[in-house]
mmCIF file of N, CA and C in Angstrom:
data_model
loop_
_atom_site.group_PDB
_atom_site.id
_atom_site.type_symbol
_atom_site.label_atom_id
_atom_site.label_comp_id
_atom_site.label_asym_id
_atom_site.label_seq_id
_atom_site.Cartn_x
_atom_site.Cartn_y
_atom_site.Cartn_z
ATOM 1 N N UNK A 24 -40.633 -87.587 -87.612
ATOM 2 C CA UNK A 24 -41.280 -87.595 -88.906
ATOM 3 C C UNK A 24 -41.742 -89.009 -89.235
ATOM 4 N N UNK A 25 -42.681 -88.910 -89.832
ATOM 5 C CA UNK A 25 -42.799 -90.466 -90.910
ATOM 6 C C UNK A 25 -41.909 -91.243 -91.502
ATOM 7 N N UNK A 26 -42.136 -92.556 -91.781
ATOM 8 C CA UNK A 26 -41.609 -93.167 -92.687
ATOM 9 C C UNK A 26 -41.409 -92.586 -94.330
ATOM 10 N N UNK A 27 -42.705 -92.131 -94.518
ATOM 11 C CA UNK A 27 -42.426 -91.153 -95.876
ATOM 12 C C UNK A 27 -41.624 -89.744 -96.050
ATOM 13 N N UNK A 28 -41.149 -89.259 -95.093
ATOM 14 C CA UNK A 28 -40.204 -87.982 -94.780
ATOM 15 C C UNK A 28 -41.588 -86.906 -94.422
ATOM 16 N N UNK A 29 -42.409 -87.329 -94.125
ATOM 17 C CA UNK A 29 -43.484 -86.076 -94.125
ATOM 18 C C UNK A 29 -43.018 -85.721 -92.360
ATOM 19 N N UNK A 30 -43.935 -84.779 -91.829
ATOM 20 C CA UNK A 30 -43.721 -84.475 -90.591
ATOM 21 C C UNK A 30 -44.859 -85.200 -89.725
ATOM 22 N N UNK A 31 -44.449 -85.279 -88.632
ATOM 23 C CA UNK A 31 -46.055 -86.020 -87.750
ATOM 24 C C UNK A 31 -46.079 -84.867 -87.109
ATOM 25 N N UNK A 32 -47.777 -84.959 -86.999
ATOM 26 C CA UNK A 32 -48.497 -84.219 -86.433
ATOM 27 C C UNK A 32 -47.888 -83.968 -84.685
ATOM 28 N N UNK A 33 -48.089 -82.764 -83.648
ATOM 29 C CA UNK A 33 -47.426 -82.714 -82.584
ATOM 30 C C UNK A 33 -48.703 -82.916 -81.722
ATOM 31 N N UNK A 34 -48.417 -83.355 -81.113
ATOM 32 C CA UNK A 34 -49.089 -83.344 -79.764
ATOM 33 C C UNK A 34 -48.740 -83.373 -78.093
ATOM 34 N N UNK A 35 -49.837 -82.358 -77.644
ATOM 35 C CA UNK A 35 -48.988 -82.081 -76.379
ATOM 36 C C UNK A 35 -50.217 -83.038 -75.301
ATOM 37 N N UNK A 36 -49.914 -82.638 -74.497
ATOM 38 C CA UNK A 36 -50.265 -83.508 -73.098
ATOM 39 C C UNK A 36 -49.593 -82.586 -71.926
ATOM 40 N N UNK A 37 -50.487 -82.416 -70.892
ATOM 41 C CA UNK A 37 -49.511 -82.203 -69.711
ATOM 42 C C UNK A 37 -50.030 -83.090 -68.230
ATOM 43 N N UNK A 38 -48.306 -83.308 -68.214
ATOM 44 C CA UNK A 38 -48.551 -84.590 -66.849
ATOM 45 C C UNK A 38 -47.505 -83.964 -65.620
ATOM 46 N N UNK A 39 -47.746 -84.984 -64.434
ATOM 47 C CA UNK A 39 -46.855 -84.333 -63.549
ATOM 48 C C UNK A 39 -45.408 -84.625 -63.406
ATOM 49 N N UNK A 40 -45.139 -85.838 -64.589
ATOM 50 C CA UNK A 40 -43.688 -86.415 -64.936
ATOM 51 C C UNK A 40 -44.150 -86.856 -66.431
ATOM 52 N N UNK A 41 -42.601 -87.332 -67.097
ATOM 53 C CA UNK A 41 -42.385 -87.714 -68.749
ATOM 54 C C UNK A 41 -43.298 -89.030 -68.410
ATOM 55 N N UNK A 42 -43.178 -90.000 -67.323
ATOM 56 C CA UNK A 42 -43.803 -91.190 -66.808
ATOM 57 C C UNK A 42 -45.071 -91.413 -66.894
ATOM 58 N N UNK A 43 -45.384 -90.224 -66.250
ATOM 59 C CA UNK A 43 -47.343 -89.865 -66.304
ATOM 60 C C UNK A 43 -47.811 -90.016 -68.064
ATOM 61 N N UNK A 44 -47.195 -89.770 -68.826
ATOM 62 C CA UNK A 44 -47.436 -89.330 -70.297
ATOM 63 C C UNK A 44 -47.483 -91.223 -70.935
ATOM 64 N N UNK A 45 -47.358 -91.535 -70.205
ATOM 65 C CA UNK A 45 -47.034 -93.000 -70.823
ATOM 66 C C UNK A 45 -48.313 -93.636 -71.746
ATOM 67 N N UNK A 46 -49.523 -93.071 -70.572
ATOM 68 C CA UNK A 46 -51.155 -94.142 -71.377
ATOM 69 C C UNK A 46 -51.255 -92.929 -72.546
ATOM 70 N N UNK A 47 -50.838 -91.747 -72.602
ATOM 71 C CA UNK A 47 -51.025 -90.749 -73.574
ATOM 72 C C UNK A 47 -50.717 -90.972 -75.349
ATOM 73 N N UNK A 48 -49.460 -91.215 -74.608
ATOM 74 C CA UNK A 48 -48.502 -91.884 -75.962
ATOM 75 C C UNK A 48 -49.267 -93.227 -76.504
ATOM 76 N N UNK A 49 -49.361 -94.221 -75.602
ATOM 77 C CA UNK A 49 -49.660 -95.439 -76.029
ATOM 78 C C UNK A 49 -51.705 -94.776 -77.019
ATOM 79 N N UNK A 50 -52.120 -93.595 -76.586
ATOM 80 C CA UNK A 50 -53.582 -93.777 -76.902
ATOM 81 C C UNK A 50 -53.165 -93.067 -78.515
ATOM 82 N N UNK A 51 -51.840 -92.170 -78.823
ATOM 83 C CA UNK A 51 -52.406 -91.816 -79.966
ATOM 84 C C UNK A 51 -50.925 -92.546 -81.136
ATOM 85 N N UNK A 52 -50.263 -93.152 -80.686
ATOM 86 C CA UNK A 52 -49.553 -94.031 -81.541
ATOM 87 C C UNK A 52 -50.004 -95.431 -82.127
ATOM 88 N N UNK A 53 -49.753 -95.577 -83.200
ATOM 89 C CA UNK A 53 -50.032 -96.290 -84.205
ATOM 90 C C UNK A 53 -49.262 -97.723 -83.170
ATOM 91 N N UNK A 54 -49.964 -99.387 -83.836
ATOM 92 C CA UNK A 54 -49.257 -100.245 -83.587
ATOM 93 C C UNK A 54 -47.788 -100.257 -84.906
ATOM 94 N N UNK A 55 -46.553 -100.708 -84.455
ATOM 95 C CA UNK A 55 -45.510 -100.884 -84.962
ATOM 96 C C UNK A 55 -44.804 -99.997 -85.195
ATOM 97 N N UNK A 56 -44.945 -98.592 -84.746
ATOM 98 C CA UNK A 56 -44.485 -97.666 -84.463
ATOM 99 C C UNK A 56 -42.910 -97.490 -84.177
ATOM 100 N N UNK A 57 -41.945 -97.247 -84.266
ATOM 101 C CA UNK A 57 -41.135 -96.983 -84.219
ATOM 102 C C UNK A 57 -40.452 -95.838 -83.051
ATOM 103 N N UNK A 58 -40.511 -95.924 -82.145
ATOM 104 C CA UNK A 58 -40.136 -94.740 -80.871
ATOM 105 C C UNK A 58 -38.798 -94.168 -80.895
ATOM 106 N N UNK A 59 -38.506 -93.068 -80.520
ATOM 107 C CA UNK A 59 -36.950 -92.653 -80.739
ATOM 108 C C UNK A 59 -36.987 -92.071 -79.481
ATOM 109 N N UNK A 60 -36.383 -92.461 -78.268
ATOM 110 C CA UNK A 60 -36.148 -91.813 -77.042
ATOM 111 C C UNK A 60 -34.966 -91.989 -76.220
ATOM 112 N N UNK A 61 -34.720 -91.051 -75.370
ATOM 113 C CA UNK A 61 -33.531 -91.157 -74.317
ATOM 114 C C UNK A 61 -33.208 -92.282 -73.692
ATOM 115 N N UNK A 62 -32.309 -92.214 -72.992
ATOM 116 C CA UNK A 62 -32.350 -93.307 -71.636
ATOM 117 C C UNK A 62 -32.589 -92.909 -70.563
ATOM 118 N N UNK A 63 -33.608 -92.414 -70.520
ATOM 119 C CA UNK A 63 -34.557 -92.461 -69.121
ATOM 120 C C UNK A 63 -35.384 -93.493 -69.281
ATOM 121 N N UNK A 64 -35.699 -94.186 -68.246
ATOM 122 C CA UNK A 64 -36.012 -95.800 -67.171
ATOM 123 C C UNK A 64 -37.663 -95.664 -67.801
ATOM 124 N N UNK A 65 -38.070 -94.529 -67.410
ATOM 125 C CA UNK A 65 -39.747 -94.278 -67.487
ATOM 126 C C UNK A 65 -40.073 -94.931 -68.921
ATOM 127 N N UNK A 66 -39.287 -94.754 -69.932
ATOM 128 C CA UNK A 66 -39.655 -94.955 -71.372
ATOM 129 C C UNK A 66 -39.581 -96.550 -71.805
ATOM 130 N N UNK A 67 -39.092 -97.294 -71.032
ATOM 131 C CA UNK A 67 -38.432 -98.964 -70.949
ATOM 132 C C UNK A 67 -39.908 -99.257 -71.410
ATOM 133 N N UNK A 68 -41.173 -99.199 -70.370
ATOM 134 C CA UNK A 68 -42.164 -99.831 -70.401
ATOM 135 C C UNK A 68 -42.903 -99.342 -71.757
ATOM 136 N N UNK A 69 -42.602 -98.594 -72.287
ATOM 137 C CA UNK A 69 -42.810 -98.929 -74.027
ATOM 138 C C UNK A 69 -42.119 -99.837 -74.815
ATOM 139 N N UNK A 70 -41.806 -100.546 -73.932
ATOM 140 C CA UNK A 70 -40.813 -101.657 -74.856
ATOM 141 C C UNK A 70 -41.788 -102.745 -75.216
ATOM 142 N N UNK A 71 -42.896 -102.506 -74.680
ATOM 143 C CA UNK A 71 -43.742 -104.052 -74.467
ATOM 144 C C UNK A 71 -44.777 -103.796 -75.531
ATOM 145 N N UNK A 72 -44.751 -102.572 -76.266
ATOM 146 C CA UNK A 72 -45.690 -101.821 -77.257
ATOM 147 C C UNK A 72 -45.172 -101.439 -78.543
ATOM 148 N N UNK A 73 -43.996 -101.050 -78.621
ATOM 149 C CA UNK A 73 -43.580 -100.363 -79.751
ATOM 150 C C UNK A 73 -42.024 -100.513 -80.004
ATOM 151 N N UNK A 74 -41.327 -100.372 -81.011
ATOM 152 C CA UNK A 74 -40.081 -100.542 -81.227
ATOM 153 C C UNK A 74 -39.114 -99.528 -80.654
ATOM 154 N N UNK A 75 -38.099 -99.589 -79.866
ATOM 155 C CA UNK A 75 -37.620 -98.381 -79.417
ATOM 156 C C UNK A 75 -36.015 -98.027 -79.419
ATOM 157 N N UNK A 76 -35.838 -96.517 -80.113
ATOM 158 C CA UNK A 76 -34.699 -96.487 -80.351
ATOM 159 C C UNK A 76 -34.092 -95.663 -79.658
ATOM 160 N N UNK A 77 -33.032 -96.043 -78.896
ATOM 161 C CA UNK A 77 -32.411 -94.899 -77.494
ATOM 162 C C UNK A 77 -31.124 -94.511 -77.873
ATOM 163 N N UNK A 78 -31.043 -93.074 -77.419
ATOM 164 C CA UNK A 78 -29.951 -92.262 -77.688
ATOM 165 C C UNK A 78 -29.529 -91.938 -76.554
ATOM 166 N N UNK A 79 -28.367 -92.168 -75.962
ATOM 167 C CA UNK A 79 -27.577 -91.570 -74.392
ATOM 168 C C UNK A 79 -27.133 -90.253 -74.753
ATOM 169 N N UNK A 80 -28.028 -89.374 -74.061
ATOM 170 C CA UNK A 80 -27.192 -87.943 -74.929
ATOM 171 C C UNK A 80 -25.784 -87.618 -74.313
ATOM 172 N N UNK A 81 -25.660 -88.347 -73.194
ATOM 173 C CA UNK A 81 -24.430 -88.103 -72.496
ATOM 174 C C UNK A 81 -23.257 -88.589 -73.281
ATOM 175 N N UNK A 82 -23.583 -89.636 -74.335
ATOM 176 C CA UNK A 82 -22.251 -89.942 -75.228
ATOM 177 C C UNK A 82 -22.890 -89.450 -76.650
ATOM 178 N N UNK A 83 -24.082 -89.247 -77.180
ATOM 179 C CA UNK A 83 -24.139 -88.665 -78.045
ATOM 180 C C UNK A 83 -25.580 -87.950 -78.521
ATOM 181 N N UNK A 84 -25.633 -87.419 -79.722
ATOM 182 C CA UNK A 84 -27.090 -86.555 -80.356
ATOM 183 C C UNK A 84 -27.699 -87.708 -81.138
ATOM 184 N N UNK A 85 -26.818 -88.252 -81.960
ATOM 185 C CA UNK A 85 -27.993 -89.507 -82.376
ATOM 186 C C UNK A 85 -27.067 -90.902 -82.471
ATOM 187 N N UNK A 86 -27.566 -91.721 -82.286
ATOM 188 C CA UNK A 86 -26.783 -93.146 -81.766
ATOM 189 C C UNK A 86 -27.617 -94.060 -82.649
ATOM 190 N N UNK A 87 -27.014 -95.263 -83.113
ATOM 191 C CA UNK A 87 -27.140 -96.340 -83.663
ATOM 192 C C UNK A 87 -29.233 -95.410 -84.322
ATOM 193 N N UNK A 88 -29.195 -94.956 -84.978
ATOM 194 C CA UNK A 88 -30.117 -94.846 -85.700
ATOM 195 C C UNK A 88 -31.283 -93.837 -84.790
ATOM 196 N N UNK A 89 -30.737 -93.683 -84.121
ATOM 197 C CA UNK A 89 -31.733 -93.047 -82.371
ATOM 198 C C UNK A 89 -31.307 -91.520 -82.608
ATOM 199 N N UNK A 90 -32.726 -90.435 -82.514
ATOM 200 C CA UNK A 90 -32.523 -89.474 -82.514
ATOM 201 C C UNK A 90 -33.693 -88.709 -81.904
ATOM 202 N N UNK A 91 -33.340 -87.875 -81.009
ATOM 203 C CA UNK A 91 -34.525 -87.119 -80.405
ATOM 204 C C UNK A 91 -34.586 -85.824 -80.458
ATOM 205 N N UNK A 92 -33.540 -85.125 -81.629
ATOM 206 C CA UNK A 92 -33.182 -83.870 -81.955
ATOM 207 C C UNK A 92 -34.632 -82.984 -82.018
ATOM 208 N N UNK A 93 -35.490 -83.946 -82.480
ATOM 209 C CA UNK A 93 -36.462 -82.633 -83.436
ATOM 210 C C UNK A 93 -37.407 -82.504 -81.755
ATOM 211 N N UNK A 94 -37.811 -83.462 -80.900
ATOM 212 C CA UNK A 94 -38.789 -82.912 -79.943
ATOM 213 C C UNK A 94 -36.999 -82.327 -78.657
ATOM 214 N N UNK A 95 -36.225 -82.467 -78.651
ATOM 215 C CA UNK A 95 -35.397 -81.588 -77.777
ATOM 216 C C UNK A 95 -35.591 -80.317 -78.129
ATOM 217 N N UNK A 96 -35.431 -80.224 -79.598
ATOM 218 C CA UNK A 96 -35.710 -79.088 -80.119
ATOM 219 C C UNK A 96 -37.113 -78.055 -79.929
ATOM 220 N N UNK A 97 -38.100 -78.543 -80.183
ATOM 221 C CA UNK A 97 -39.348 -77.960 -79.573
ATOM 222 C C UNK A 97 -39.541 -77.942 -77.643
ATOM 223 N N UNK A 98 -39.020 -78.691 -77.229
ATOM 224 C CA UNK A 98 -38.712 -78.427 -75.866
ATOM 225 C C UNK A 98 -38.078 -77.111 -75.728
ATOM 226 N N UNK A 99 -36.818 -76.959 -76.520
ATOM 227 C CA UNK A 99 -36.481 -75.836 -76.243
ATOM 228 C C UNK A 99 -36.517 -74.585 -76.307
ATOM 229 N N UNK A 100 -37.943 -74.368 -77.429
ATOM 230 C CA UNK A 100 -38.400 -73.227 -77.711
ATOM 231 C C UNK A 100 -40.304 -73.271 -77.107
ATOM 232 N N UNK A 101 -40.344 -74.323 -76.620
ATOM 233 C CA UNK A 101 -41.319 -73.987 -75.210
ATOM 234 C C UNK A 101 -40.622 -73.659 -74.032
ATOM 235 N N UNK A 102 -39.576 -73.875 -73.999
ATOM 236 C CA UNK A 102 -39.128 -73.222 -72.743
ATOM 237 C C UNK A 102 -38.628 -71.709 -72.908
ATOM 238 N N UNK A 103 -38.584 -71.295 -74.482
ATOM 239 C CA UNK A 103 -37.879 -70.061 -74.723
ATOM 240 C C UNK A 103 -38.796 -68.935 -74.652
ATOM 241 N N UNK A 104 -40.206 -70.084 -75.096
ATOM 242 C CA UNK A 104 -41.604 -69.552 -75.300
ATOM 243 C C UNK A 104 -42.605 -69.038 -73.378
ATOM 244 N N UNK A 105 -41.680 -69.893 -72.781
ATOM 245 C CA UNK A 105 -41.972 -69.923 -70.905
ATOM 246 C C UNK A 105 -41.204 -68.824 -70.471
ATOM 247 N N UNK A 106 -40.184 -68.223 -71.002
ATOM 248 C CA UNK A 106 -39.715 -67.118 -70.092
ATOM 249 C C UNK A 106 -39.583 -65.730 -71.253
ATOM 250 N N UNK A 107 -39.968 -66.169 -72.451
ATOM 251 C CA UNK A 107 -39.556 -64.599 -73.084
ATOM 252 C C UNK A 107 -41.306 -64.155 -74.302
ATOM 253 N N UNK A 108 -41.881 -65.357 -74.115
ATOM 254 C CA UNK A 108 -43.231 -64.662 -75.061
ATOM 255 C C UNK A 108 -44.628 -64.468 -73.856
ATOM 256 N N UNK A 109 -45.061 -65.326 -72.828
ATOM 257 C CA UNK A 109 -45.390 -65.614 -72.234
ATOM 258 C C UNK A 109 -45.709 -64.580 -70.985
ATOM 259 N N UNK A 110 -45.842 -63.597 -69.934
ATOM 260 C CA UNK A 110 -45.975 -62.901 -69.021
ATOM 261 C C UNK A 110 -45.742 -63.694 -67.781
ATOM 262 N N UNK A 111 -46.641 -64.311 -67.942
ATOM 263 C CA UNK A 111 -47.015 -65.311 -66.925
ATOM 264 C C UNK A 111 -47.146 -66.727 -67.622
ATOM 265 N N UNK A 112 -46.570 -68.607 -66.582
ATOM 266 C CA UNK A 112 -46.882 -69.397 -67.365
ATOM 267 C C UNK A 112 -47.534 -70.017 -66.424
ATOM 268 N N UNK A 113 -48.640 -70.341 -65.897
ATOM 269 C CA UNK A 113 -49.645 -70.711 -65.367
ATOM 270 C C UNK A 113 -50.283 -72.228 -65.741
ATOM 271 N N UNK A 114 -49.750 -73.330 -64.710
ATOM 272 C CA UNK A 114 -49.469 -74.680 -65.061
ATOM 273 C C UNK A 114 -51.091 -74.934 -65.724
ATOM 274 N N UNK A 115 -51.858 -74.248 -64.547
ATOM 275 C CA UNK A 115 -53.487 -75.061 -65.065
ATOM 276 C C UNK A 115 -53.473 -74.399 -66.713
ATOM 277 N N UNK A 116 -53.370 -73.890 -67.150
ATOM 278 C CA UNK A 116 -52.816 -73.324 -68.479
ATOM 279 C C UNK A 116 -52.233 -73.933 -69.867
ATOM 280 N N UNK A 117 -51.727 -75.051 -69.341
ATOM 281 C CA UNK A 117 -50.357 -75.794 -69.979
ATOM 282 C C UNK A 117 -50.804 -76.105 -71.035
ATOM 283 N N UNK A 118 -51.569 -76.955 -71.141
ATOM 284 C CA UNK A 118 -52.138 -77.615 -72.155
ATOM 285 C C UNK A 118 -52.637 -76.683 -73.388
ATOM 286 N N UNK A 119 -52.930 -75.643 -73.270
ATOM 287 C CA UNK A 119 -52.778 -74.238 -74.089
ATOM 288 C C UNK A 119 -51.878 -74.261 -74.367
ATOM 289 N N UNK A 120 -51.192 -73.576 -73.540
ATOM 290 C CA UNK A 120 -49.708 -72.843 -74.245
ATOM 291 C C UNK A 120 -49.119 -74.072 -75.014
ATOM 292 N N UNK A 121 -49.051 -75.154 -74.874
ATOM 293 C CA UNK A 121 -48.641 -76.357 -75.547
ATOM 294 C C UNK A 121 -49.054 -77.110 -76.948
ATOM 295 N N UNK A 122 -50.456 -76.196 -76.886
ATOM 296 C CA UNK A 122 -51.704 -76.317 -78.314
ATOM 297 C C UNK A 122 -50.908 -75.481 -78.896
ATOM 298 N N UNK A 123 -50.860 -74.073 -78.514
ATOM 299 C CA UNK A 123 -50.475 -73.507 -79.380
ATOM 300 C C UNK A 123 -49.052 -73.253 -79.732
ATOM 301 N N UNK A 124 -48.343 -73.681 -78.985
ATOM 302 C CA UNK A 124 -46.463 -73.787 -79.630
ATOM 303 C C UNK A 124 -46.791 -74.861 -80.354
ATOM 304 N N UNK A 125 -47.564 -76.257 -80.525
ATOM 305 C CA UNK A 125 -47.772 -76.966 -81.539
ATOM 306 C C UNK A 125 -47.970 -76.441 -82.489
ATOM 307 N N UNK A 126 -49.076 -75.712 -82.623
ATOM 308 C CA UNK A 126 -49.560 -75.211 -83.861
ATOM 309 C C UNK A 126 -48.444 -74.145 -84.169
ATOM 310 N N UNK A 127 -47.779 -73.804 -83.742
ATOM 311 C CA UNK A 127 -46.722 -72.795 -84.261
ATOM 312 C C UNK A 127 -45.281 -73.483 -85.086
ATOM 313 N N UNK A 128 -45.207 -74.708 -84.414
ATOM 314 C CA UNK A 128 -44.125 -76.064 -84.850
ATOM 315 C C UNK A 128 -44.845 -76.450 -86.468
ATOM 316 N N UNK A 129 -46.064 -77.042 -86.010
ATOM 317 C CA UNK A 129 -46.798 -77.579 -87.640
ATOM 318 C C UNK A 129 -46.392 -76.712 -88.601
ATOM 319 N N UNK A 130 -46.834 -75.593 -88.552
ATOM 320 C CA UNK A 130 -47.196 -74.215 -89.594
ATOM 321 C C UNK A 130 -45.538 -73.373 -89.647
ATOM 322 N N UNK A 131 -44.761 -73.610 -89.059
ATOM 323 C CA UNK A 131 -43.478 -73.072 -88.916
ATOM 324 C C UNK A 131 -43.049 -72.741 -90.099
ATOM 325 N N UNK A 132 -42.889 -73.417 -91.286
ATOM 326 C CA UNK A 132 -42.866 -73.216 -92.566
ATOM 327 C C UNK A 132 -43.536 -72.473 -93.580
ATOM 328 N N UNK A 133 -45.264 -72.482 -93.037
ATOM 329 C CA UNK A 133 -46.092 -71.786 -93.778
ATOM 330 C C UNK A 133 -45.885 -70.309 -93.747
ATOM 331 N N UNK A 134 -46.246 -69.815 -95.117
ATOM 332 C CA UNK A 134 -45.990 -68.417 -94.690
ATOM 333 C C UNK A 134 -47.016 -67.505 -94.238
ATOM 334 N N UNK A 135 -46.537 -66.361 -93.717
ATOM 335 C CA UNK A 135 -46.593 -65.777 -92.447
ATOM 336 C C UNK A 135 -48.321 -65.101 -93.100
ATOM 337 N N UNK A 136 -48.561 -64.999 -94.042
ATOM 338 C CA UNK A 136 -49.859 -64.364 -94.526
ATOM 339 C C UNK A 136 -50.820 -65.607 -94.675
ATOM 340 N N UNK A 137 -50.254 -67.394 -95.175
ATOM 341 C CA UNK A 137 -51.270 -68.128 -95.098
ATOM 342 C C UNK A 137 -51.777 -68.663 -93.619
ATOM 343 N N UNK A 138 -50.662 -68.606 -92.279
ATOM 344 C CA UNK A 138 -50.738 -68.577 -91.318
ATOM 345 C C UNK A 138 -51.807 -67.973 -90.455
ATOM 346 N N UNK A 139 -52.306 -66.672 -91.461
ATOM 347 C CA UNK A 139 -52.802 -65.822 -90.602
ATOM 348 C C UNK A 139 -54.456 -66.001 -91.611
ATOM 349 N N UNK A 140 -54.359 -66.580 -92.781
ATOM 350 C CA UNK A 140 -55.462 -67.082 -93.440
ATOM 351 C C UNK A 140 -56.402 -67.994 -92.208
ATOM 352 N N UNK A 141 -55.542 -68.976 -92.223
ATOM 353 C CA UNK A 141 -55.759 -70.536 -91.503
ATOM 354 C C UNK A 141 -56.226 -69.701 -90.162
ATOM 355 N N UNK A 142 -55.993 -69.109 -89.267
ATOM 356 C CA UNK A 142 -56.599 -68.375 -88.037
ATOM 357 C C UNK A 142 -57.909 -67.725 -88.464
ATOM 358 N N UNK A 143 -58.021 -66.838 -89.490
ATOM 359 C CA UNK A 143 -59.411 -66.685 -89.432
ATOM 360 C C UNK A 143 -60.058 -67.051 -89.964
ATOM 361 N N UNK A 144 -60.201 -68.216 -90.806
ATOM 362 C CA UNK A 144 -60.549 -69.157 -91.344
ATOM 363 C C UNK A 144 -61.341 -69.675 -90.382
ATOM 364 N N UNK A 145 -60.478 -70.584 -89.205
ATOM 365 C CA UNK A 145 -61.030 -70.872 -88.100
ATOM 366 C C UNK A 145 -61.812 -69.968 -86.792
ATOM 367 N N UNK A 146 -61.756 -68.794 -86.739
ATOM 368 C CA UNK A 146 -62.092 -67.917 -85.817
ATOM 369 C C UNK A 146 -63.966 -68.044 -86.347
ATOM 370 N N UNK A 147 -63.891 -68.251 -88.050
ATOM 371 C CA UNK A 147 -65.034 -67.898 -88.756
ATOM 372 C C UNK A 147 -66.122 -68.982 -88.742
ATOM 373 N N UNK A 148 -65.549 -70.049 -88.622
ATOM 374 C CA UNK A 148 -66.144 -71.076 -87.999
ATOM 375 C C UNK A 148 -66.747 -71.476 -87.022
#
């Protein structure tokens, strides 16, 4: 989330590692940014860009101010979304299915009739 408690916008990307995602991140984050990530090695070289706050999940969920609850969390309902909504998940694909579990994360709150406003709203367009 923001500094103001609002939510940030999601965005997906698909790469062939978390590593690959690196020029991704750096193209749509703000300077002075604030990062909240694991301790995986790949994420270090954002150190030279942005402020970064690491959580070892192996000793804990959020550490010295470090928390990566809310994208573990959407990880885990793209993956819930990969074996139980899905038929087939078809990598050249990804970047879809990843648009749209975003857009399902954003709007998660909205209700289920303005949800369906906002779709043909856009279909009409």
């Amino acid at each position: 989330s923001k500094a103001d408690g609002t939510p940030g916008r999601v965005r997906v990307t698909h790469r062939k590692s978390e590593g690959a995602s690196l020029e991704f991140i750096k193209s749509i984050l703000k300077p002075g940014t604030i990062v909240h990530v694991d301790y995986g090695t790949q994420w270090l070289r954002l150190n030279a860009h942005y402020e970064l706050k690491r959580v070892n999940h192996s000793k804990a969920y959020v550490q010295d101010g470090a928390c990566t609850n809310l994208a573990e969390s959407f990880f885990s309902r793209v993956r819930a979304a990969e074996r139980g909504v899905y038929r087939y998940w078809w990598s050249k694909y990804a970047e879809q299915y990843g648009a749209e579990m975003a857009w399902r994360e954003e709007n998660s709150r909205v209700e289920f009739s303005e949800q369906i406003n906002k779709i043909i709203d856009c279909l009409m367009r």
